[in-house]
CSV table of C-alpha atoms in Angstrom, one decimal:
chain,number,residue,atom,x,y,z
A,1,MET,CA,0.0,0.0,0.0
A,2,ARG,CA,1.4,3.3,-1.1
A,3,THR,CA,1.7,6.0,1.5
A,4,PRO,CA,0.5,9.6,0.9
A,5,GLN,CA,4.2,10.6,0.8
A,6,SER,CA,5.0,8.0,-1.9
A,7,ARG,CA,2.0,9.2,-4.0
A,8,LEU,CA,3.2,12.8,-3.6
A,9,PHE,CA,6.7,11.8,-4.8
A,10,GLN,CA,5.3,9.9,-7.8
A,11,ALA,CA,3.1,12.9,-8.7
A,12,ALA,CA,6.1,15.2,-8.5
A,13,VAL,CA,8.2,13.0,-10.8
A,14,MET,CA,5.4,12.5,-13.3
A,15,GLN,CA,4.4,16.2,-13.5
A,16,SER,CA,8.0,17.6,-13.6
A,17,TRP,CA,8.8,19.6,-16.7
A,18,ASN,CA,12.3,18.1,-16.5
A,19,ALA,CA,12.7,14.7,-18.0
A,20,ILE,CA,13.1,12.1,-15.3
A,21,VAL,CA,13.8,8.4,-15.7
A,22,ILE,CA,14.5,5.8,-12.9
A,23,THR,CA,16.4,2.6,-13.6
A,24,ASP,CA,17.4,-0.4,-11.6
A,25,ALA,CA,21.0,-0.9,-10.5
A,26,ASP,CA,21.8,-3.8,-12.8
A,27,LEU,CA,24.9,-2.4,-14.5
A,28,ALA,CA,25.5,-5.6,-16.4
A,29,VAL,CA,22.8,-4.6,-18.8
A,30,GLY,CA,23.2,-0.8,-18.3
A,31,GLY,CA,20.2,-0.3,-15.9
A,32,ARG,CA,16.6,-1.2,-17.0
A,33,VAL,CA,14.0,1.5,-17.0
A,34,GLU,CA,11.3,1.2,-14.4
A,35,ILE,CA,9.8,4.7,-14.4
A,36,ALA,CA,9.9,7.4,-17.1
A,37,ASN,CA,7.8,10.6,-16.7
A,38,PRO,CA,5.9,12.1,-19.7
A,39,ALA,CA,8.6,14.8,-20.2
A,40,PHE,CA,11.2,12.0,-20.7
A,41,CYS,CA,8.9,10.1,-23.1
A,42,LYS,CA,8.2,13.3,-25.1
A,43,MET,CA,11.9,14.1,-25.3
A,44,THR,CA,12.9,10.6,-26.5
A,45,GLY,CA,9.8,9.7,-28.6
A,46,TYR,CA,9.3,6.4,-26.7
A,47,THR,CA,6.3,5.5,-24.7
A,48,LEU,CA,6.7,4.3,-21.1
A,49,ASP,CA,5.7,0.8,-22.2
A,50,GLU,CA,8.4,0.8,-24.9
A,51,LEU,CA,11.0,1.9,-22.4
A,52,ARG,CA,10.1,-0.2,-19.4
A,53,GLY,CA,12.6,-3.0,-18.8
A,54,ARG,CA,15.0,-1.8,-21.5
A,55,SER,CA,18.5,-0.2,-21.1
A,56,LEU,CA,18.9,3.4,-22.0
A,57,LYS,CA,21.7,2.3,-24.3
A,58,ILE,CA,18.9,2.4,-27.0
A,59,LEU,CA,19.3,6.2,-26.9
A,60,GLN,CA,23.0,6.1,-27.9
A,61,GLY,CA,24.2,6.5,-31.5
A,62,PRO,CA,27.0,7.4,-33.8
A,63,GLU,CA,27.6,10.9,-32.3
A,64,THR,CA,27.4,9.8,-28.7
A,65,ASP,CA,30.7,10.5,-27.1
A,66,PRO,CA,32.3,7.2,-25.8
A,67,ALA,CA,34.4,9.1,-23.3
A,68,VAL,CA,31.2,10.5,-21.7
A,69,ILE,CA,29.7,7.0,-21.5
A,70,ASP,CA,32.8,5.6,-20.0
A,71,GLU,CA,32.8,8.3,-17.3
A,72,LEU,CA,29.1,7.6,-16.7
A,73,ARG,CA,29.8,3.9,-16.1
A,74,ASN,CA,32.7,4.6,-13.8
A,75,CYS,CA,30.5,6.9,-11.7
A,76,LEU,CA,27.6,4.4,-11.5
A,77,ARG,CA,30.0,1.5,-10.6
A,78,GLU,CA,31.5,3.6,-7.8
A,79,GLY,CA,28.1,4.9,-6.6
A,80,ARG,CA,28.9,8.5,-7.4
A,81,VAL,CA,26.7,11.2,-8.8
A,82,PHE,CA,27.3,11.7,-12.6
A,83,GLU,CA,26.8,14.9,-14.5
A,84,GLY,CA,27.4,15.2,-18.2
A,85,THR,CA,26.3,16.2,-21.7
A,86,ALA,CA,26.1,14.0,-24.7
A,87,VAL,CA,24.3,13.5,-28.0
A,88,ASN,CA,21.4,11.0,-27.8
A,89,TYR,CA,18.9,9.7,-30.4
A,90,ARG,CA,15.1,9.7,-30.3
A,91,LYS,CA,13.0,6.8,-31.5
A,92,ASP,CA,12.7,8.4,-35.0
A,93,GLY,CA,16.5,8.5,-35.2
A,94,SER,CA,16.8,12.3,-34.8
A,95,ALA,CA,19.7,13.5,-32.6
A,96,TYR,CA,19.4,15.8,-29.7
A,97,THR,CA,21.8,17.1,-27.0
A,98,VAL,CA,21.0,16.2,-23.5
A,99,ARG,CA,22.4,17.4,-20.2
A,100,TRP,CA,21.7,15.1,-17.4
A,101,SER,CA,22.6,14.1,-13.8
A,102,ILE,CA,22.3,10.6,-12.4
A,103,THR,CA,22.1,10.0,-8.7
A,104,PRO,CA,22.3,6.6,-7.0
A,105,VAL,CA,19.5,5.6,-4.6
A,106,ARG,CA,20.5,3.4,-1.7
A,107,ASP,CA,18.4,1.2,0.7
A,108,ASP,CA,18.7,1.2,4.4
A,109,ASP,CA,21.9,-0.9,4.2
A,110,GLY,CA,23.6,1.5,1.9
A,111,VAL,CA,23.2,-0.7,-1.2
A,112,VAL,CA,22.5,1.0,-4.5
A,113,THR,CA,19.2,-0.2,-5.7
A,114,HIS,CA,18.3,2.3,-8.4
A,115,PHE,CA,19.5,5.3,-10.3
A,116,VAL,CA,17.5,8.5,-10.8
A,117,SER,CA,18.4,10.5,-13.9
A,118,VAL,CA,17.1,14.1,-14.4
A,119,GLN,CA,17.6,15.2,-18.0
A,120,ARG,CA,17.1,18.3,-20.2
A,121,ASP,CA,17.2,18.6,-23.9
A,122,ILE,CA,19.6,21.5,-24.5
A,123,SER,CA,19.7,21.2,-28.3
A,124,GLU,CA,18.1,24.6,-28.9
A,125,SER,CA,20.5,26.2,-26.4
A,126,ILE,CA,23.5,24.6,-28.1
A,127,ARG,CA,22.2,25.6,-31.5
A,128,ALA,CA,21.7,29.2,-30.3
A,129,GLU,CA,25.2,29.2,-28.8
A,130,HIS,CA,26.6,28.0,-32.1
A,131,GLU,CA,24.7,30.7,-33.9
A,132,ASN,CA,25.9,33.3,-31.5
A,133,ARG,CA,29.5,32.2,-31.9
A,134,LEU,CA,29.1,32.3,-35.7
A,135,LEU,CA,27.5,35.7,-35.5
A,136,ALA,CA,30.3,36.9,-33.2
A,137,ARG,CA,32.9,35.6,-35.7
A,138,ALA,CA,31.1,37.2,-38.6
A,139,LEU,CA,30.9,40.6,-36.8
A,140,ASP,CA,34.6,40.2,-35.8
A,141,ALA,CA,35.5,39.6,-39.5
A,142,ALA,CA,33.6,42.7,-40.6
A,143,SER,CA,35.8,45.6,-41.8
A,144,ASP,CA,33.6,48.2,-40.2
A,145,PRO,CA,33.8,48.9,-36.4
A,146,ILE,CA,30.9,47.4,-34.5
A,147,ILE,CA,29.9,47.5,-30.9
A,148,VAL,CA,26.9,46.2,-29.1
A,149,THR,CA,25.7,47.6,-25.7
A,150,ASP,CA,23.0,46.5,-23.3
A,151,VAL,CA,20.1,48.6,-22.4
A,152,ASP,CA,22.2,50.4,-19.8
A,153,LYS,CA,24.7,51.4,-22.6
A,154,ARG,CA,27.4,49.0,-21.3
A,155,ILE,CA,29.4,47.5,-24.1
A,156,ILE,CA,29.0,43.7,-24.3
A,157,PHE,CA,30.7,43.2,-27.7
A,158,ALA,CA,33.3,45.0,-29.8
A,159,ASN,CA,34.9,43.7,-32.9
A,160,LEU,CA,38.5,43.8,-34.0
A,161,ALA,CA,37.9,46.6,-36.5
A,162,PHE,CA,36.6,48.7,-33.6
A,163,ALA,CA,39.7,47.9,-31.5
A,164,ASN,CA,41.9,48.8,-34.5
A,165,VAL,CA,40.3,52.2,-35.1
A,166,THR,CA,40.1,53.3,-31.4
A,167,GLY,CA,43.4,51.8,-30.2
A,168,TYR,CA,41.6,50.1,-27.3
A,169,GLY,CA,41.8,46.3,-26.7
A,170,VAL,CA,38.4,44.6,-26.9
A,171,GLU,CA,38.8,43.5,-23.3
A,172,GLU,CA,39.4,47.1,-22.2
A,173,VAL,CA,36.0,48.4,-23.5
A,174,ILE,CA,33.8,45.5,-22.4
A,175,GLY,CA,31.6,46.8,-19.5
A,176,LYS,CA,32.4,50.5,-20.3
A,177,THR,CA,30.0,52.9,-22.0
A,178,PRO,CA,30.6,54.7,-25.3
A,179,ALA,CA,31.2,57.9,-23.2
A,180,LEU,CA,34.8,56.5,-23.1
A,181,PHE,CA,35.2,57.8,-26.7
A,182,ARG,CA,33.7,61.2,-26.3
A,183,SER,CA,35.9,64.0,-27.7
A,184,GLY,CA,34.1,67.0,-26.3
A,185,GLU,CA,33.5,68.3,-29.8
A,186,HIS,CA,29.7,67.7,-29.7
A,187,ASP,CA,27.3,69.9,-27.7
A,188,ASP,CA,24.5,68.8,-25.3
A,189,GLU,CA,21.9,69.2,-28.1
A,190,PHE,CA,23.7,66.6,-30.2
A,191,TYR,CA,23.5,64.0,-27.4
A,192,ALA,CA,19.9,65.0,-26.5
A,193,THR,CA,18.9,64.3,-30.1
A,194,LEU,CA,20.7,61.0,-30.0
A,195,ARG,CA,18.9,60.0,-26.8
A,196,ALA,CA,15.5,61.1,-28.1
A,197,SER,CA,15.9,59.2,-31.3
A,198,LEU,CA,16.8,55.9,-29.5
A,199,ALA,CA,14.1,56.4,-26.9
A,200,SER,CA,11.5,56.6,-29.8
A,201,GLY,CA,12.8,53.3,-31.2
A,202,SER,CA,14.4,55.0,-34.2
A,203,ASP,CA,17.9,54.7,-35.6
A,204,PHE,CA,20.3,57.6,-35.1
A,205,ARG,CA,22.8,58.4,-37.8
A,206,ALA,CA,25.4,61.1,-37.6
A,207,THR,CA,29.1,61.9,-38.1
A,208,PHE,CA,30.8,61.5,-34.7
A,209,ILE,CA,34.1,63.0,-33.7
A,210,ASN,CA,35.5,60.4,-31.3
A,211,ARG,CA,38.7,60.2,-29.3
A,212,ARG,CA,41.1,57.3,-29.6
A,213,ARG,CA,43.0,55.7,-26.7
A,214,ASP,CA,46.1,57.9,-27.5
A,215,GLY,CA,44.0,61.0,-27.3
A,216,SER,CA,43.8,61.7,-31.1
A,217,LEU,CA,40.5,62.5,-32.7
A,218,TYR,CA,38.9,60.7,-35.6
A,219,HIS,CA,35.7,61.2,-37.6
A,220,ALA,CA,33.2,58.3,-37.8
A,221,GLU,CA,30.1,58.0,-39.9
A,222,GLN,CA,28.0,56.1,-37.3
A,223,SER,CA,24.6,54.5,-37.1
A,224,ILE,CA,23.1,53.4,-33.8
A,225,SER,CA,20.0,51.1,-33.8
A,226,PRO,CA,17.9,49.7,-30.9
A,227,ILE,CA,17.4,45.9,-30.8
A,228,CYS,CA,14.1,44.6,-29.3
A,229,ASP,CA,13.5,41.3,-27.5
A,230,ASP,CA,10.5,39.0,-28.2
A,231,THR,CA,8.2,41.3,-26.2
A,232,GLY,CA,9.1,44.3,-28.3
A,233,ARG,CA,11.1,46.0,-25.5
A,234,VAL,CA,14.6,47.4,-26.3
A,235,SER,CA,17.2,45.1,-24.9
A,236,HIS,CA,20.4,46.2,-26.7
A,237,TYR,CA,21.9,48.8,-29.1
A,238,VAL,CA,24.2,48.1,-32.0
A,239,SER,CA,26.5,50.7,-33.5
A,240,VAL,CA,28.1,50.3,-36.9
A,241,SER,CA,30.6,53.0,-37.9
A,242,LYS,CA,33.1,53.8,-40.6
A,243,ASP,CA,36.3,55.8,-40.1
A,244,ILE,CA,36.0,58.7,-42.5
A,245,SER,CA,38.9,60.7,-41.1
A,246,GLU,CA,40.8,60.6,-44.4
A,247,ARG,CA,37.8,61.8,-46.4
A,248,VAL,CA,37.1,64.6,-43.9
A,249,ASP,CA,40.7,65.7,-44.0
A,250,LEU,CA,40.6,65.7,-47.8
A,251,GLU,CA,37.4,67.7,-47.9
A,252,GLN,CA,38.8,70.2,-45.4
A,253,ALA,CA,42.0,70.5,-47.5
A,254,LEU,CA,39.9,71.2,-50.6
A,255,ARG,CA,37.8,73.8,-48.7
A,256,GLN,CA,41.0,75.4,-47.4
A,257,ALA,CA,42.5,75.4,-50.9
A,258,ALA,CA,39.4,77.1,-52.3
A,259,THR,CA,39.4,79.8,-49.6
A,260,GLU,CA,42.9,80.3,-48.3
A,261,ASP,CA,46.1,81.8,-49.8
A,262,THR,CA,48.7,79.0,-49.5
A,263,LEU,CA,51.6,81.3,-48.9
A,264,THR,CA,50.2,83.6,-46.2
A,265,GLY,CA,47.3,81.6,-44.7
A,266,LEU,CA,45.0,84.7,-45.3
A,267,HIS,CA,41.8,84.5,-47.3
A,268,ASN,CA,42.5,84.4,-51.0
A,269,ARG,CA,41.1,86.9,-53.4
A,270,ARG,CA,38.2,84.8,-54.6
A,271,HIS,CA,36.9,84.0,-51.2
A,272,GLY,CA,37.8,87.5,-49.9
A,273,LEU,CA,35.6,89.0,-52.6
A,274,HIS,CA,32.6,86.9,-51.3
A,275,LEU,CA,33.4,88.1,-47.7
A,276,LEU,CA,33.5,91.7,-48.8
A,277,GLU,CA,30.2,91.5,-50.6
A,278,ALA,CA,28.6,89.8,-47.6
A,279,ALA,CA,29.9,92.5,-45.3
A,280,GLN,CA,28.5,95.1,-47.7
A,281,ARG,CA,25.0,93.5,-47.5
A,282,ARG,CA,25.1,93.3,-43.7
A,283,THR,CA,26.1,96.9,-43.2
A,284,GLN,CA,23.5,98.1,-45.7
A,285,ALA,CA,20.8,96.1,-43.9
A,286,GLN,CA,21.9,97.1,-40.4
A,287,GLY,CA,22.8,100.7,-41.2
A,288,THR,CA,26.3,100.4,-39.9
A,289,SER,CA,29.6,101.6,-41.3
A,290,LEU,CA,32.0,99.7,-43.5
A,291,SER,CA,35.6,100.8,-44.1
A,292,LEU,CA,38.0,99.3,-46.7
A,293,LEU,CA,41.8,99.4,-46.6
A,294,VAL,CA,43.9,98.6,-49.6
A,295,CYS,CA,47.6,97.9,-48.6
A,296,ASP,CA,50.6,97.5,-50.8
A,297,ILE,CA,54.2,96.6,-49.9
A,298,ASP,CA,56.5,99.4,-51.1
A,299,HIS,CA,59.3,98.6,-53.6
A,300,PHE,CA,58.5,94.9,-53.4
A,301,LYS,CA,60.0,94.2,-56.8
A,302,ARG,CA,63.3,95.4,-55.6
A,303,ILE,CA,63.2,92.9,-52.7
A,304,ASN,CA,62.6,90.1,-55.1
A,305,ASP,CA,65.3,91.3,-57.5
A,306,ARG,CA,67.9,91.8,-54.9
A,307,PHE,CA,67.3,89.0,-52.3
A,308,GLY,CA,65.4,86.5,-54.4
A,309,HIS,CA,61.9,85.1,-54.3
A,310,PRO,CA,62.3,83.0,-51.1
A,311,ALA,CA,63.1,86.2,-49.3
A,312,GLY,CA,60.2,88.0,-51.0
A,313,ASP,CA,57.9,85.2,-49.9
A,314,ARG,CA,59.1,85.5,-46.3
A,315,VAL,CA,58.4,89.2,-46.3
A,316,LEU,CA,54.9,88.6,-47.6
A,317,ARG,CA,54.3,86.1,-44.8
A,318,GLU,CA,55.7,88.5,-42.2
A,319,VAL,CA,53.5,91.4,-43.4
A,320,ALA,CA,50.5,89.2,-43.5
A,321,ARG,CA,51.1,88.2,-39.9
A,322,ILE,CA,51.5,91.8,-38.8
A,323,LEU,CA,48.3,92.8,-40.5
A,324,ARG,CA,46.3,89.9,-39.1
A,325,GLN,CA,47.6,90.7,-35.6
A,326,SER,CA,46.8,94.4,-35.9
A,327,VAL,CA,43.1,94.1,-36.7
A,328,ARG,CA,40.1,93.2,-34.5
A,329,SER,CA,38.8,89.6,-34.4
A,330,ARG,CA,35.8,90.4,-36.5
A,331,ASP,CA,37.9,92.1,-39.3
A,332,THR,CA,38.9,90.3,-42.5
A,333,VAL,CA,42.4,90.4,-44.0
A,334,ILE,CA,42.7,89.2,-47.6
A,335,ARG,CA,45.7,88.7,-49.8
A,336,TRP,CA,44.4,90.3,-52.9
A,337,GLY,CA,47.3,89.4,-55.2
A,338,GLY,CA,51.1,89.8,-55.4
A,339,GLU,CA,52.1,92.2,-52.7
A,340,GLU,CA,48.7,93.7,-52.3
A,341,PHE,CA,46.3,93.2,-49.3
A,342,VAL,CA,42.7,94.2,-48.5
A,343,VAL,CA,41.3,94.7,-45.1
A,344,VAL,CA,37.5,94.7,-44.5
A,345,LEU,CA,36.5,96.7,-41.4
A,346,GLU,CA,32.9,96.2,-40.4
A,347,ASP,CA,31.1,98.6,-38.1
A,348,CYS,CA,34.2,100.8,-38.2
A,349,PRO,CA,33.8,104.5,-39.1
A,350,GLN,CA,36.5,106.4,-40.9
A,351,GLY,CA,38.2,107.8,-37.7
A,352,PRO,CA,38.8,104.5,-35.9
A,353,ALA,CA,39.6,102.9,-39.3
A,354,ALA,CA,42.4,105.5,-39.9
A,355,GLU,CA,43.8,104.9,-36.5
A,356,LEU,CA,43.9,101.1,-37.1
A,357,ALA,CA,45.6,101.7,-40.5
A,358,GLU,CA,48.2,103.9,-39.0
A,359,ARG,CA,48.9,101.2,-36.4
A,360,MET,CA,49.4,98.6,-39.1
A,361,ARG,CA,51.7,100.9,-41.1
A,362,ALA,CA,53.9,101.7,-38.0
A,363,ARG,CA,54.2,98.0,-37.0
A,364,VAL,CA,55.3,97.0,-40.5
A,365,ALA,CA,57.9,99.8,-40.5
A,366,GLU,CA,59.2,98.7,-37.1
A,367,HIS,CA,59.6,95.1,-38.1
A,368,ARG,CA,63.0,94.1,-39.4
A,369,ASP,CA,63.8,91.0,-41.4
A,370,ALA,CA,67.2,89.5,-40.7
A,371,GLU,CA,68.2,89.5,-44.4
A,372,VAL,CA,66.0,92.2,-46.1
A,373,GLY,CA,66.0,94.6,-43.2
A,374,THR,CA,63.0,97.0,-42.9
A,375,CYS,CA,60.2,97.4,-45.4
A,376,THR,CA,57.2,99.7,-45.5
A,377,VAL,CA,53.6,99.6,-46.7
A,378,SER,CA,51.3,102.2,-48.3
A,379,LEU,CA,47.6,102.2,-47.5
A,380,GLY,CA,44.4,103.6,-49.0
A,381,LEU,CA,41.3,104.0,-46.9
A,382,ALA,CA,37.7,104.5,-48.0
A,383,THR,CA,34.5,104.4,-45.9
A,384,ARG,CA,31.3,103.3,-47.6
A,385,ALA,CA,28.8,106.1,-48.5
A,386,PRO,CA,25.1,105.3,-48.4
A,387,HIS,CA,24.0,103.1,-51.3
A,388,GLU,CA,27.6,102.9,-52.5
A,389,THR,CA,28.4,99.6,-54.4
A,390,THR,CA,31.3,97.4,-53.5
A,391,ASP,CA,33.0,98.1,-56.7
A,392,ALA,CA,32.8,101.9,-56.1
A,393,LEU,CA,34.0,101.6,-52.6
A,394,PHE,CA,37.0,99.5,-53.7
A,395,ALA,CA,37.8,101.9,-56.5
A,396,ARG,CA,38.0,104.8,-54.0
A,397,ALA,CA,40.2,102.9,-51.6
A,398,ASP,CA,42.5,101.8,-54.5
A,399,ALA,CA,42.7,105.4,-55.7
A,400,ALA,CA,43.7,106.5,-52.2
A,401,LEU,CA,46.4,103.9,-52.2
A,402,TYR,CA,48.0,105.3,-55.3
A,403,GLN,CA,47.7,108.8,-53.8
A,404,ALA,CA,49.8,107.5,-50.8
A,405,LYS,CA,52.4,106.0,-53.2
A,406,ARG,CA,52.6,109.3,-55.2
A,407,SER,CA,53.0,111.2,-52.0
A,408,GLY,CA,56.2,109.3,-51.0
A,409,ARG,CA,55.0,105.8,-49.8
A,410,ASN,CA,55.0,104.5,-46.2
A,411,ARG,CA,51.8,106.5,-45.5
A,412,LEU,CA,48.0,106.4,-45.4
A,413,ALA,CA,45.8,108.3,-47.7
A,414,VAL,CA,42.1,108.6,-47.0
A,415,ALA,CA,39.5,108.9,-49.8
């Protein structure tokens, strides 16, 4: 007669979601099945009637690891608990991976009478693990830098391309947040837009200026996408980027070549003309003053003829530096061509403009080149009249310059 306790134990075994099988202790035949719960029958494809009295050797097959089976037998002979993983085969011949533990059951005299095995089909977990490893290898082989973060923005994966670009080892960034790479070049609005985009479930794409491990900056064309779990909740974020530093440098060099005089570093004539016209439009709209200085190095041809063009180029750079250092931060200094310079003075009436021009002239005259010695400049100044065009303003300043040269050079003439 079964006791309430034995009925409870039997119910627990038969209703467990883990596969449970109980065999006798006859190791000569490998242990015959006495009890197998529905979960075990479902996992193997055998009914209890088909299993009862048979050895579980019927579940072994070509891919079952003999070393695991040998270890199992040793444990059972010695009455020890066994834990292991192996490939078994269902009744229909299909393979599955099982993780199981086998525990000996002893009677009151300590003799092993049965073995209880608790098993779990881990085929899906193994398959998912293999797929994850394959995915990790694929991501690692990608040429573009990739990182994956959890929902708290902690990095859980970084590929080799990311390590190569940033200079950090993969193990150094795991557990860190992408804030590690912040350069300080982006404002709060940039990051607020990023957070708002990801919070809405949308991708965020932008050009990031990031900082490498050695402190150097690089430009990355980067996309960040949220990853959702089966319930639709964001669980991770994946970032794929491309180092575009070379392209950015090239674009910057092209822009610089289009706007900058290569010898002096000042605005070139083409770009300077655009800046002059823009200044003219602003002053006309705002009703402020606009003064224009035209400056020319005196006897520059003599410098080239006597000391050579390298010396002449050096004098041009020195004069350009003095002019740039003499003006206000909002003023524009242009190398107009040859030894001629133009200075655009916004919101600067004639009186202050003349004082600034005199300061320029004096500083150039005070400067001494080690080879050439001193040189001087002549300047022409014109202040824009109401409704005067840019061309007319320039013509008046240019005429004033020639007046300064006719009057003996190294002086300012005001139109």
